[in-house]
Coordinates of C-alpha atoms and ligand atoms in Angstrom, one line a residue:
M1 CA -7.3 -1.9 -5.6
C2 CA -7.8 -2.0 -9.3
G3 CA -6.5 0.8 -11.4
I4 CA -8.7 3.0 -13.5
V5 CA -7.8 5.5 -16.3
G6 CA -9.7 7.9 -18.6
Y7 CA -8.6 10.0 -21.5
I8 CA -10.2 12.7 -23.7
G9 CA -8.2 14.7 -26.2
T10 CA -6.8 14.6 -29.6
Q11 CA -4.7 11.4 -29.7
Q12 CA -5.7 7.8 -30.2
A13 CA -7.1 6.9 -26.7
S14 CA -6.2 3.2 -26.7
E15 CA -2.4 3.8 -26.6
I16 CA -2.6 6.3 -23.8
L17 CA -5.0 4.1 -21.8
I18 CA -2.6 1.1 -22.1
E19 CA 0.4 3.2 -21.1
G20 CA -1.6 4.5 -18.1
L21 CA -2.7 1.0 -17.1
R22 CA 0.9 -0.1 -17.3
C23 CA 1.7 2.4 -14.5
L24 CA -1.3 1.1 -12.5
E25 CA -0.7 -2.6 -12.8
Y26 CA 0.6 -2.7 -9.3
R27 CA -3.0 -2.2 -8.2
G28 CA -4.2 -5.5 -9.6
Y29 CA -3.5 -7.7 -12.6
D30 CA -6.3 -10.3 -12.7
S31 CA -7.6 -8.8 -15.9
A32 CA -7.5 -5.6 -18.0
G33 CA -9.7 -3.9 -20.5
I34 CA -10.3 -0.6 -22.3
A35 CA -13.3 1.0 -24.0
T36 CA -13.3 3.8 -26.5
V37 CA -16.2 5.6 -28.2
S38 CA -16.3 6.6 -31.8
E39 CA -18.9 6.9 -34.6
G40 CA -21.8 6.1 -32.3
E41 CA -20.3 2.9 -31.0
I42 CA -18.5 1.7 -27.9
H43 CA -15.4 -0.4 -28.7
C44 CA -14.5 -2.6 -25.8
I45 CA -11.8 -5.1 -25.5
R46 CA -10.8 -7.1 -22.4
A47 CA -8.5 -9.9 -21.5
K48 CA -8.0 -12.2 -18.5
G49 CA -4.7 -11.9 -16.7
K50 CA -2.0 -9.3 -17.0
L51 CA -1.9 -6.3 -19.3
N52 CA 0.3 -8.0 -21.8
N53 CA -2.6 -10.3 -22.6
L54 CA -4.7 -7.3 -23.4
Q55 CA -1.9 -5.9 -25.5
D56 CA -1.6 -9.1 -27.4
K57 CA -5.3 -9.0 -28.1
L58 CA -5.1 -5.5 -29.3
M59 CA -2.5 -6.3 -31.9
G60 CA -4.0 -5.9 -35.3
H61 CA -7.3 -4.8 -33.8
E62 CA -8.8 -1.5 -34.8
M63 CA -9.5 0.5 -31.7
P64 CA -10.7 3.9 -32.9
G65 CA -11.5 6.8 -30.7
I66 CA -10.0 9.8 -28.9
V67 CA -12.1 9.3 -25.8
G68 CA -11.7 6.2 -23.6
I69 CA -11.5 4.5 -20.3
G70 CA -9.4 1.6 -19.0
H71 CA -9.1 -0.8 -16.0
T72 CA -6.7 -3.2 -14.5
R73 CA -8.5 -5.5 -12.0
W74 CA -7.9 -7.0 -8.6
A75 CA -11.0 -9.3 -8.4
T76 CA -13.4 -8.7 -5.6
H77 CA -16.9 -9.8 -6.9
G78 CA -16.7 -12.5 -9.5
K79 CA -13.8 -14.7 -10.6
P80 CA -10.9 -13.2 -12.6
E81 CA -12.4 -14.3 -15.9
E82 CA -12.7 -12.2 -19.1
H83 CA -16.5 -11.8 -18.7
N84 CA -16.0 -10.2 -15.3
A85 CA -13.2 -7.8 -16.6
H86 CA -14.0 -4.1 -16.8
P87 CA -15.1 -1.9 -18.6
H88 CA -18.7 -3.1 -18.0
L89 CA -21.4 -2.0 -20.4
D90 CA -25.1 -1.7 -19.9
M91 CA -27.3 -4.2 -21.8
T92 CA -27.8 -1.8 -24.7
R93 CA -24.0 -1.1 -25.0
R94 CA -24.5 2.7 -24.7
V95 CA -22.7 3.3 -21.4
A96 CA -19.3 1.9 -20.3
V97 CA -18.0 2.1 -16.7
V98 CA -14.7 1.2 -14.9
Q99 CA -14.7 1.0 -11.2
N100 CA -12.2 0.8 -8.4
G101 CA -13.8 -0.2 -5.1
I102 CA -16.9 -2.1 -4.0
V103 CA -20.6 -1.1 -4.4
E104 CA -21.8 -2.6 -1.2
N105 CA -25.6 -2.4 -2.0
Y106 CA -25.2 -3.9 -5.5
R107 CA -27.4 -6.9 -4.7
E108 CA -30.5 -4.8 -3.9
L109 CA -29.7 -2.5 -7.0
R110 CA -29.3 -5.6 -9.2
E111 CA -32.5 -7.2 -8.0
A112 CA -34.4 -4.0 -8.6
L113 CA -32.9 -3.6 -12.1
K114 CA -33.8 -7.2 -12.9
E115 CA -37.4 -6.5 -11.9
R116 CA -37.4 -3.7 -14.3
G117 CA -36.3 -6.0 -17.1
C118 CA -32.5 -5.7 -17.0
T119 CA -30.3 -8.7 -17.7
F120 CA -26.8 -9.2 -16.3
V121 CA -23.9 -11.0 -17.9
T122 CA -21.3 -10.8 -15.1
E123 CA -21.0 -11.6 -11.4
T124 CA -19.6 -8.2 -10.6
D125 CA -20.9 -5.4 -8.4
T126 CA -20.0 -2.8 -11.1
E127 CA -22.4 -4.0 -13.8
V128 CA -25.3 -2.3 -12.0
I129 CA -23.7 1.1 -12.6
P130 CA -23.9 1.4 -16.5
N131 CA -27.4 0.0 -16.3
L132 CA -28.5 2.5 -13.7
V133 CA -26.9 5.4 -15.7
I134 CA -28.6 4.4 -19.0
E135 CA -31.9 4.0 -17.1
C136 CA -31.5 7.4 -15.6
L137 CA -30.7 9.0 -19.0
N138 CA -33.7 7.3 -20.5
Q139 CA -35.9 8.7 -17.7
M140 CA -34.5 12.2 -18.2
K141 CA -35.3 11.9 -21.9
A142 CA -38.8 10.7 -21.2
T143 CA -39.5 13.6 -18.8
G144 CA -37.9 16.2 -21.1
E145 CA -35.2 16.9 -18.5
L146 CA -32.2 16.4 -20.8
S147 CA -32.1 20.0 -22.0
Q148 CA -32.2 21.3 -18.4
H149 CA -28.7 20.1 -17.7
P150 CA -25.5 21.3 -19.3
S151 CA -24.2 17.7 -19.1
P152 CA -27.0 15.2 -18.9
L153 CA -24.4 12.4 -18.5
T154 CA -23.0 14.1 -15.4
E155 CA -26.4 14.6 -14.0
A156 CA -27.2 10.9 -14.6
V157 CA -24.0 9.8 -13.0
R158 CA -24.6 12.1 -10.1
R159 CA -28.0 10.6 -9.5
V160 CA -26.6 7.1 -9.7
V161 CA -23.6 7.7 -7.3
N162 CA -26.1 9.0 -4.8
Q163 CA -27.7 5.5 -4.8
L164 CA -24.5 3.6 -4.4
E165 CA -23.1 2.6 -1.0
G166 CA -19.5 1.7 -0.4
A167 CA -16.1 3.0 -1.3
F168 CA -15.6 3.5 -5.0
A169 CA -14.1 5.6 -7.8
I170 CA -15.7 5.3 -11.3
V171 CA -15.2 6.7 -14.8
V172 CA -18.1 6.6 -17.2
L173 CA -18.5 7.1 -21.0
C174 CA -21.6 7.1 -23.2
V175 CA -22.1 6.9 -26.9
D176 CA -24.7 9.6 -26.8
Y177 CA -22.2 12.1 -25.2
P178 CA -19.0 11.2 -27.1
D179 CA -17.3 14.4 -26.1
E180 CA -17.2 13.8 -22.4
I181 CA -16.2 11.4 -19.7
V182 CA -17.5 11.6 -16.1
A183 CA -15.4 10.6 -13.1
A184 CA -16.6 10.3 -9.5
R185 CA -14.9 9.6 -6.3
Q186 CA -16.2 8.2 -3.0
Q187 CA -13.4 6.9 -0.7
A188 CA -11.2 5.6 -3.5
P189 CA -8.5 7.7 -5.1
L190 CA -9.0 9.5 -8.3
V191 CA -6.8 12.2 -9.8
I192 CA -7.6 14.5 -12.8
G193 CA -4.7 15.6 -15.1
F194 CA -4.8 18.8 -17.1
G195 CA -2.9 18.7 -20.5
L196 CA -3.1 21.0 -23.5
G197 CA -6.4 20.2 -25.1
E198 CA -6.4 16.8 -23.5
F199 CA -7.5 15.6 -20.0
F200 CA -6.8 12.5 -18.0
C201 CA -8.0 10.8 -14.9
A202 CA -6.5 7.9 -13.1
S203 CA -6.3 6.1 -9.7
D204 CA -2.8 7.4 -9.2
T205 CA -0.5 10.1 -10.5
P206 CA 2.2 7.8 -12.2
A207 CA -0.4 7.2 -15.0
I208 CA -0.8 10.9 -15.6
L209 CA 2.8 12.2 -15.0
P210 CA 4.1 11.3 -18.5
H211 CA 1.6 13.7 -20.0
T212 CA 1.2 16.5 -17.5
R213 CA 2.2 17.7 -14.0
A214 CA -0.9 19.8 -13.5
V215 CA -3.2 17.6 -11.4
L216 CA -6.3 17.8 -9.3
P217 CA -7.0 15.1 -6.8
L218 CA -10.8 14.7 -6.4
E219 CA -12.2 14.6 -2.9
N220 CA -14.8 12.2 -1.6
G221 CA -18.2 13.1 -2.9
E222 CA -17.0 14.9 -6.0
L223 CA -17.6 14.4 -9.7
A224 CA -15.6 15.7 -12.6
T225 CA -16.8 16.1 -16.2
L226 CA -13.9 16.0 -18.7
T227 CA -14.5 17.5 -22.1
P228 CA -11.9 18.6 -24.8
L229 CA -12.6 22.1 -23.5
G230 CA -11.8 21.6 -19.8
V231 CA -12.9 20.1 -16.6
E232 CA -15.9 20.9 -14.4
V233 CA -16.1 19.7 -10.9
C234 CA -19.3 19.4 -8.7
N235 CA -20.3 17.6 -5.6
F236 CA -22.7 14.8 -5.3
A237 CA -25.4 17.3 -4.4
G238 CA -24.9 18.9 -7.8
Q239 CA -23.2 22.2 -6.6
R240 CA -20.5 23.4 -8.9
L241 CA -17.1 23.7 -7.2
R242 CA -14.2 26.0 -8.1
K243 CA -11.2 23.9 -8.1
H244 CA -7.7 24.5 -9.6
P245 CA -5.0 22.0 -10.5
H246 CA -1.6 22.2 -8.8
L247 CA 1.7 21.3 -10.2
L248 CA 3.3 18.1 -9.0
S249 CA 7.0 18.3 -8.4
G250 CA 9.5 15.6 -9.0
A251 CA 10.3 13.6 -12.1
S252 CA 7.9 11.1 -13.6
I253 CA 8.6 7.8 -12.1
A254 CA 11.1 5.7 -14.0
V255 CA 10.0 2.1 -13.8
E256 CA 13.3 0.4 -14.7
K257 CA 14.9 -2.7 -13.3
H258 CA 18.4 -1.4 -13.9
G259 CA 19.8 -4.8 -14.7
F260 CA 18.2 -6.6 -11.7
R261 CA 16.1 -9.7 -12.5
H262 CA 13.1 -8.4 -10.5
F263 CA 12.0 -5.1 -9.0
M264 CA 11.9 -6.7 -5.6
L265 CA 15.7 -7.5 -5.8
K266 CA 16.4 -4.0 -7.0
E267 CA 14.4 -2.5 -4.2
I268 CA 16.2 -4.7 -1.6
Y269 CA 19.4 -3.3 -2.9
E270 CA 18.1 0.3 -2.7
Q271 CA 17.8 0.0 1.1
P272 CA 21.1 1.6 2.0
S273 CA 20.2 4.7 0.0
V274 CA 16.8 4.8 1.7
V275 CA 18.4 4.8 5.1
R276 CA 20.8 7.5 4.0
A277 CA 18.0 9.6 2.6
C278 CA 16.1 9.4 5.9
L279 CA 19.2 10.3 8.0
E280 CA 19.9 13.2 5.6
A281 CA 16.3 14.5 5.8
Y282 CA 15.8 14.2 9.5
I283 CA 19.0 14.0 11.6
D284 CA 21.3 17.0 12.0
R285 CA 24.6 15.9 10.5
E286 CA 26.6 18.1 12.8
W287 CA 24.9 17.3 16.0
T288 CA 26.8 16.1 19.0
A289 CA 25.8 15.5 22.6
K290 CA 27.3 18.9 23.5
E291 CA 24.9 20.8 21.4
T292 CA 21.8 22.4 22.8
T293 CA 20.1 22.4 19.4
H294 CA 17.6 19.7 18.4
P295 CA 19.1 16.8 16.6
V296 CA 16.0 15.4 15.0
Q297 CA 14.1 17.7 12.6
L298 CA 10.8 16.1 11.6
G299 CA 9.0 19.5 11.1
L300 CA 6.0 18.4 13.2
P301 CA 4.0 21.0 15.0
A302 CA 4.5 21.3 18.8
E303 CA 0.8 20.7 19.5
L304 CA 1.2 17.1 18.3
Y305 CA 3.5 16.3 21.2
A306 CA 1.9 18.5 23.9
D307 CA 1.1 16.5 27.1
L308 CA 1.1 13.3 25.1
Q309 CA -0.1 10.3 27.1
Q310 CA -0.7 7.6 24.6
I311 CA -0.2 6.6 21.0
Q312 CA -2.5 4.4 18.9
I313 CA -1.0 3.1 15.6
V314 CA -3.2 1.8 12.8
A315 CA -1.7 -0.1 9.8
C316 CA -1.9 -3.3 7.8
G317 CA 0.4 -6.1 6.6
T318 CA 4.1 -5.1 6.4
S319 CA 3.3 -1.6 7.7
W320 CA 1.7 -3.2 10.8
H321 CA 5.0 -5.1 11.4
A322 CA 7.0 -1.8 11.1
S323 CA 4.5 -0.3 13.6
L324 CA 5.3 -3.1 16.1
V325 CA 9.0 -2.1 15.9
G326 CA 7.8 1.5 16.3
K327 CA 5.8 0.6 19.4
H328 CA 8.9 -1.0 21.0
L329 CA 10.9 2.2 20.2
L330 CA 8.2 4.7 21.4
E331 CA 7.7 2.8 24.6
Q332 CA 11.4 2.0 25.4
L333 CA 12.9 5.3 24.2
A334 CA 10.2 7.9 24.8
G335 CA 8.2 6.1 27.5
I336 CA 4.9 6.6 25.8
P337 CA 2.3 3.7 26.1
T338 CA 1.7 2.6 22.5
Q339 CA -0.8 0.3 21.0
V340 CA -0.7 -1.1 17.5
H341 CA -3.9 -2.1 15.8
Y342 CA -4.8 -3.9 12.6
A343 CA -6.6 -1.0 10.8
S344 CA -9.2 -3.4 9.6
E345 CA -10.2 -4.3 13.1
Y346 CA -9.9 -0.8 14.7
R347 CA -12.9 0.7 13.0
Y348 CA -15.4 -1.8 14.3
A349 CA -13.9 -2.2 17.8
P350 CA -12.1 1.0 18.7
P351 CA -10.5 1.3 22.2
P352 CA -12.2 3.6 24.7
L353 CA -11.4 7.3 24.1
T354 CA -8.4 8.5 26.0
P355 CA -7.2 12.1 26.3
N356 CA -4.0 13.5 24.7
T357 CA -3.7 10.6 22.4
L358 CA -1.8 10.6 19.1
M359 CA -3.0 8.4 16.3
I360 CA -0.4 7.4 13.7
G361 CA -1.5 5.9 10.4
V362 CA 1.3 4.0 8.7
T363 CA 0.9 3.1 5.0
Q364 CA 3.4 3.1 2.2
S365 CA 0.8 3.7 -0.5
G366 CA -1.2 6.2 1.6
E367 CA -4.3 4.6 0.0
T368 CA -5.0 1.5 2.0
A369 CA -8.8 1.6 2.6
D370 CA -8.7 -0.1 6.0
T371 CA -6.1 2.4 7.3
L372 CA -7.9 5.4 5.9
S373 CA -11.2 4.4 7.3
A374 CA -9.8 3.7 10.8
I375 CA -8.3 7.2 10.8
S376 CA -11.5 8.8 9.4
M377 CA -13.5 7.1 12.1
E378 CA -11.1 8.3 14.8
K379 CA -11.3 11.8 13.4
E380 CA -15.0 11.8 13.4
R381 CA -15.6 10.3 16.9
R382 CA -13.2 12.8 18.4
S383 CA -14.2 15.9 16.5
N384 CA -16.7 17.6 18.9
L385 CA -15.0 16.6 22.2
A386 CA -13.2 18.7 24.8
P387 CA -9.8 19.9 23.6
A388 CA -7.8 17.1 25.4
F389 CA -9.8 14.5 23.3
R390 CA -9.6 16.3 19.9
P391 CA -7.9 14.2 17.2
R392 CA -4.2 14.4 16.7
L393 CA -3.4 12.6 13.5
L394 CA 0.1 11.8 12.1
G395 CA 0.8 9.9 8.9
I396 CA 3.9 7.9 8.0
T397 CA 4.0 7.3 4.3
N398 CA 6.0 7.1 1.2
R399 CA 3.4 9.0 -0.9
M400 CA 3.0 12.5 0.2
Q401 CA 0.3 13.2 -2.4
S402 CA -1.9 10.4 -1.2
T403 CA -5.3 10.4 0.5
L404 CA -3.6 9.8 3.8
T405 CA -1.8 13.1 3.8
R406 CA -5.0 14.9 3.1
L407 CA -6.7 13.2 6.0
V408 CA -4.1 13.7 8.8
D409 CA -2.8 16.8 10.4
C410 CA 0.8 16.2 9.3
A411 CA 2.9 13.4 7.9
I412 CA 6.4 12.1 7.9
D413 CA 7.7 11.4 4.4
T414 CA 9.7 8.1 4.5
H415 CA 11.7 9.1 1.4
A416 CA 11.7 5.6 0.0
G417 CA 10.7 6.5 -3.6
I418 CA 8.2 4.5 -5.5
E419 CA 8.1 0.7 -4.8
I420 CA 7.1 -1.5 -7.7
G421 CA 7.5 -5.0 -6.3
V422 CA 4.2 -5.9 -4.6
A423 CA 6.1 -7.3 -1.6
A424 CA 7.2 -4.3 0.5
T425 CA 10.9 -4.2 1.2
K426 CA 12.5 -0.8 1.0
T427 CA 9.3 0.9 2.1
F428 CA 9.4 -1.3 5.3
M429 CA 13.0 -0.1 5.9
A430 CA 11.9 3.5 5.4
Q431 CA 9.0 3.1 7.8
L432 CA 11.4 1.7 10.4
M433 CA 13.7 4.7 9.9
A434 CA 10.7 7.0 10.4
F435 CA 9.9 5.4 13.7
Y436 CA 13.5 5.6 14.9
C437 CA 13.5 9.3 14.1
L438 CA 10.1 9.9 15.7
A439 CA 11.0 7.9 18.9
L440 CA 14.3 9.8 19.2
D441 CA 12.6 13.1 18.7
L442 CA 10.0 12.4 21.3
A443 CA 12.6 10.9 23.7
Y444 CA 14.7 14.1 23.3
Q445 CA 11.8 16.4 23.8
R446 CA 10.5 14.5 26.8
K447 CA 14.0 14.1 28.2
T448 CA 13.7 10.4 28.5
I449 CA 17.1 9.9 26.9
S450 CA 20.4 11.4 27.8
P451 CA 22.3 13.4 25.1
D452 CA 25.2 10.9 25.3
R453 CA 22.9 7.9 24.7
L454 CA 21.2 9.8 21.9
Q455 CA 24.5 10.5 20.3
E456 CA 25.4 6.8 20.6
I457 CA 22.3 5.8 18.8
I458 CA 22.7 8.4 16.1
T459 CA 26.3 7.3 15.5
A460 CA 25.2 3.7 15.2
L461 CA 22.4 4.6 12.8
R462 CA 24.9 6.3 10.6
H463 CA 26.7 3.0 10.2
V464 CA 23.6 1.1 9.1
P465 CA 23.7 1.9 5.4
S466 CA 27.2 0.4 5.0
Q467 CA 26.3 -2.5 7.3
I468 CA 23.3 -3.3 5.0
E469 CA 25.6 -3.0 2.0
S470 CA 28.0 -5.6 3.6
V471 CA 25.1 -8.0 4.3
L472 CA 24.0 -7.7 0.7
A473 CA 27.5 -8.1 -0.7
D474 CA 28.4 -11.1 1.6
Q475 CA 25.1 -12.9 1.9
E476 CA 23.3 -12.8 -1.4
Q477 CA 25.1 -15.8 -2.9
R478 CA 24.9 -17.8 0.3
V479 CA 21.2 -17.1 0.6
E480 CA 20.7 -18.1 -3.0
E481 CA 22.4 -21.4 -2.4
L482 CA 20.5 -22.0 0.7
A483 CA 17.2 -21.2 -1.1
H484 CA 17.9 -24.2 -3.4
D485 CA 17.4 -26.5 -0.5
F486 CA 14.0 -25.1 0.3
S487 CA 12.3 -24.8 -3.0
E488 CA 10.1 -27.8 -2.2
T489 CA 9.6 -27.1 1.5
Q490 CA 6.0 -26.7 2.6
D491 CA 6.2 -25.0 6.0
F492 CA 8.6 -22.6 7.6
I493 CA 8.7 -21.1 11.1
F494 CA 10.4 -17.8 11.9
V495 CA 11.1 -16.9 15.5
G496 CA 12.4 -13.8 17.2
R497 CA 11.9 -12.0 20.5
G498 CA 11.6 -8.4 21.7
I499 CA 12.3 -5.9 18.9
N500 CA 13.0 -8.8 16.5
F501 CA 9.7 -10.5 16.9
P502 CA 8.1 -8.2 14.3
I503 CA 11.0 -9.2 12.0
A504 CA 10.1 -12.8 12.4
L505 CA 6.5 -11.9 11.4
E506 CA 7.8 -10.0 8.4
G507 CA 10.1 -12.8 7.3
A508 CA 7.1 -15.2 7.4
L509 CA 4.8 -12.7 5.5
K510 CA 7.5 -12.2 2.8
L511 CA 7.9 -15.9 2.2
K512 CA 4.1 -16.5 2.1
E513 CA 3.2 -13.8 -0.3
I514 CA 5.9 -14.4 -2.9
S515 CA 6.7 -18.1 -2.7
Y516 CA 3.2 -19.4 -1.6
I517 CA 4.9 -21.4 1.1
H518 CA 3.1 -21.6 4.4
A519 CA 5.1 -19.7 7.0
E520 CA 4.5 -18.5 10.6
G521 CA 6.3 -16.0 12.7
Y522 CA 6.3 -16.5 16.5
P523 CA 7.8 -14.9 19.5
A524 CA 10.6 -17.5 20.2
G525 CA 9.4 -18.1 23.8
E526 CA 5.9 -18.9 22.6
M527 CA 6.9 -21.9 20.6
K528 CA 6.8 -24.2 23.6
H529 CA 3.2 -23.2 24.3
G530 CA 1.8 -25.0 21.2
P531 CA 3.5 -24.4 17.9
I532 CA 6.4 -26.6 18.7
A533 CA 4.1 -29.5 18.0
L534 CA 4.4 -28.5 14.3
L535 CA 8.2 -29.2 14.2
D536 CA 10.0 -32.1 12.6
A537 CA 12.8 -32.6 10.2
K538 CA 10.6 -31.2 7.4
V539 CA 10.0 -27.8 9.0
P540 CA 12.9 -25.4 8.9
V541 CA 13.1 -22.7 11.7
V542 CA 14.7 -19.4 11.1
A543 CA 15.8 -17.9 14.5
I544 CA 16.8 -14.2 14.8
T545 CA 19.4 -14.4 17.5
M546 CA 21.0 -11.0 18.1
P547 CA 23.1 -10.1 21.2
G548 CA 21.1 -8.2 23.8
A549 CA 18.5 -8.7 26.5
V550 CA 16.9 -11.8 25.0
Y551 CA 19.9 -13.4 23.3
E552 CA 20.4 -16.4 25.7
K553 CA 16.6 -17.0 25.8
V554 CA 16.5 -17.2 22.0
I555 CA 19.4 -19.6 21.9
S556 CA 17.6 -21.8 24.4
N557 CA 14.4 -21.6 22.3
A558 CA 16.4 -22.5 19.2
Q559 CA 17.9 -25.5 21.0
E560 CA 14.4 -26.7 21.8
A561 CA 13.5 -26.6 18.1
K562 CA 16.7 -28.4 17.2
A563 CA 15.9 -31.2 19.7
R564 CA 12.7 -31.7 17.6
D565 CA 14.9 -32.3 14.5
A566 CA 14.0 -28.9 12.9
R567 CA 16.7 -27.6 10.5
L568 CA 17.8 -24.4 12.2
I569 CA 18.9 -21.3 10.4
G570 CA 20.5 -18.6 12.5
V571 CA 20.3 -14.9 11.7
T572 CA 23.1 -13.8 14.0
P573 CA 26.5 -12.1 14.1
P574 CA 29.4 -14.3 13.0
T575 CA 30.9 -13.6 16.5
N576 CA 28.1 -15.6 18.1
P577 CA 30.0 -18.2 20.1
H578 CA 27.1 -20.7 20.0
A579 CA 26.6 -20.3 16.3
A580 CA 28.4 -23.4 15.0
E581 CA 27.0 -25.6 17.8
V582 CA 23.4 -24.6 17.6
F583 CA 22.6 -23.7 13.9
D584 CA 22.6 -25.9 10.9
D585 CA 22.9 -22.9 8.6
L586 CA 24.0 -19.3 9.2
L587 CA 22.8 -16.0 7.8
P588 CA 25.3 -13.7 9.4
V589 CA 24.6 -10.0 10.0
P590 CA 27.1 -7.6 11.5
E591 CA 27.2 -6.8 15.2
I592 CA 24.8 -4.1 16.0
E593 CA 23.1 -3.0 19.2
E594 CA 19.8 -4.8 19.8
L595 CA 17.7 -1.7 19.5
L596 CA 18.8 -1.1 16.0
S597 CA 19.1 -4.7 14.9
P598 CA 15.8 -4.9 12.9
L599 CA 17.4 -2.7 10.3
L600 CA 19.8 -5.5 9.5
T601 CA 18.0 -8.7 10.5
V602 CA 15.2 -8.1 8.0
I603 CA 17.7 -8.2 5.0
P604 CA 18.4 -12.0 5.1
M605 CA 14.6 -12.5 5.5
Q606 CA 13.9 -10.5 2.3
L607 CA 16.7 -12.3 0.4
L608 CA 15.6 -15.7 1.5
S609 CA 12.0 -15.2 0.4
Y610 CA 13.1 -13.6 -2.8
H611 CA 15.5 -16.5 -3.8
I612 CA 13.1 -19.2 -2.7
A613 CA 10.4 -17.7 -4.9
A614 CA 12.7 -17.0 -7.8
R615 CA 14.0 -20.6 -7.6
R616 CA 10.4 -21.8 -7.7
G617 CA 10.0 -19.8 -10.9
L618 CA 7.3 -17.6 -9.5
D619 CA 6.3 -14.1 -10.5
V620 CA 8.1 -12.4 -7.7
D621 CA 7.0 -8.9 -8.5
Q622 CA 3.4 -9.7 -9.1
P623 CA 2.4 -12.6 -6.8
R624 CA -1.0 -14.2 -7.3
N625 CA -4.0 -12.7 -5.7
L626 CA -2.2 -9.6 -4.4
A627 CA -2.0 -5.9 -5.3
K628 CA 0.3 -3.2 -4.2
S629 CA -2.4 -0.8 -3.1
V630 CA -5.4 -2.3 -1.2
T631 CA -8.2 0.2 -1.7
V632 CA -11.1 -2.0 -0.6
E633 CA -12.0 -2.8 3.0
Ligands
F6R701 C1 3.4 -7.0 2.2 C2 2.6 -5.9 1.7 C3 1.3 -5.7 2.3 C4 1.1 -4.2 2.7 C5 -0.3 -3.9 3.2 C6 -0.4 -2.4 3.6 O1 4.6 -7.1 1.5 O2 3.0 -5.2 0.9 O3 1.1 -6.4 3.4 O4 2.1 -3.9 3.6 O5 -1.2 -4.1 2.2 O6 -0.1 -1.6 2.6 P1 0.3 0.0 2.8 O7 1.5 0.1 3.5 O8 0.3 0.6 1.4 O9 -0.9 0.5 3.7

């Protein structure tokens, strides 16, 4: 997390840095700061809280300089206070650094620096970096080495990054070298942008796209030196690398609410289009059961599927919930044993190696550190094994230019478009669609599904966009009214079974993260094994009750909750004959076959959490303590 930017060129840096940070604020908003260099001085200004606070502080403040760096923070080490905000300067104020990531060995480095007379003014891990850089430059000066290097600053940064452990991306500037900035990447994203006589670097392309489409993503272990004349790239060993930018396609991202009160609500409303985009991209529009052609076109290589015996999925948060739905589909439709792992757990306790195993990494941002490191670990431990054990890696993501897609063999683009609201909504829907397509593709190829059944599912999928539209049109007002009743509620329970259990988890997560109300998702049948003790009249229960294999069971589980005085909210079709008798409130969704029902049942969950949070007057799009892209482990 954290967003970092750098600029060197001909324009006033501060404005460009602020614009860039605005595009990266989704990565963290605990504090923000910028530093520029001009006339032998580093000018640094920082503010606690969101970027607007920094902008307010900048009003009427002279911030000269055409070279600068900036940062928007998601706090890891040290409270989100102004003194911990980046950029961090060395004690002589000659070097400034912004960092995204964590320097894991900062304690040892800090102690060693202290012994050498250095004093620290923050609780951050980053503050060691400018102090190490200046120390290194001083040593090079003392030993007469400065003249041996075309860029002494690059050499000093190179020596310093070799001492750092952890996952990080940094950008460094120095008063003694006012015509350059140095950027380095180790397991945290960093992209260089090539303009005309001006160069940029940033944690993500949206900060660069308003200026140029020519970009170069740095790889792990690479350093870039940006000067007004161009960009030089070398590795951490100091070898020069020949690298060329490529042109990004697509428009720069329009970050507009289009009349919606919040991005989250806009993104909830974009879900019918997301489903349509996925169907359009991956399902043959003309296909019928009579055809011998392949209905699902994911463009994945045949080797990925050959003799497939097992699937391991790694993901976090909402992507983990989408993966649980994916597991259900892959097992029930394609008959492939599938395990879903929290990516943060996988790396340190991986399952025993099995042959012919596909690993799928699911991440909307494509930058989640836990997911990336689980995949890297898997790739490494399988790399020198017999062919059946070699890694097969598939990504499911919304960001086809992310670190994920460079790590895996191939990826499914979920076609969701950029999501600004920190709480994932449309990207979850898009991940579900990717899993439906993948499971149907595998089922077709492995002949575990009949053409008629496949046609039935495809036909039903085609109705989903208009069904979502009808839920949004019919339900929003009702949900908003219902939300009024719950703005003071302290605990919520969500229950579902089978393919809707992950939707109960997702409903609870959405509520927790944006309304700060404690919520739990349970398999409905599990309530009686303990959690039912939590229930009383103050704890509402949302029960996802869709016709299908577990319908009667969920109705019984809901009755059990009602008998404990819980206020019961049913997410269920209006045709449910038990609805009036069992539920206190209804959030109706259209009839749909159980297998596809998560695509509809998640909508009332999203609306409910949105309206409860909005009613409580909370910052729905940027909830406290969270960030959109979690790039630390
Ligand atoms: C919840 C949410 C997070 C993310 C999680 C993984 O609304 O957004 O739980 O789902 O941090 O993020 P990605 O999908 O980018 O790997």
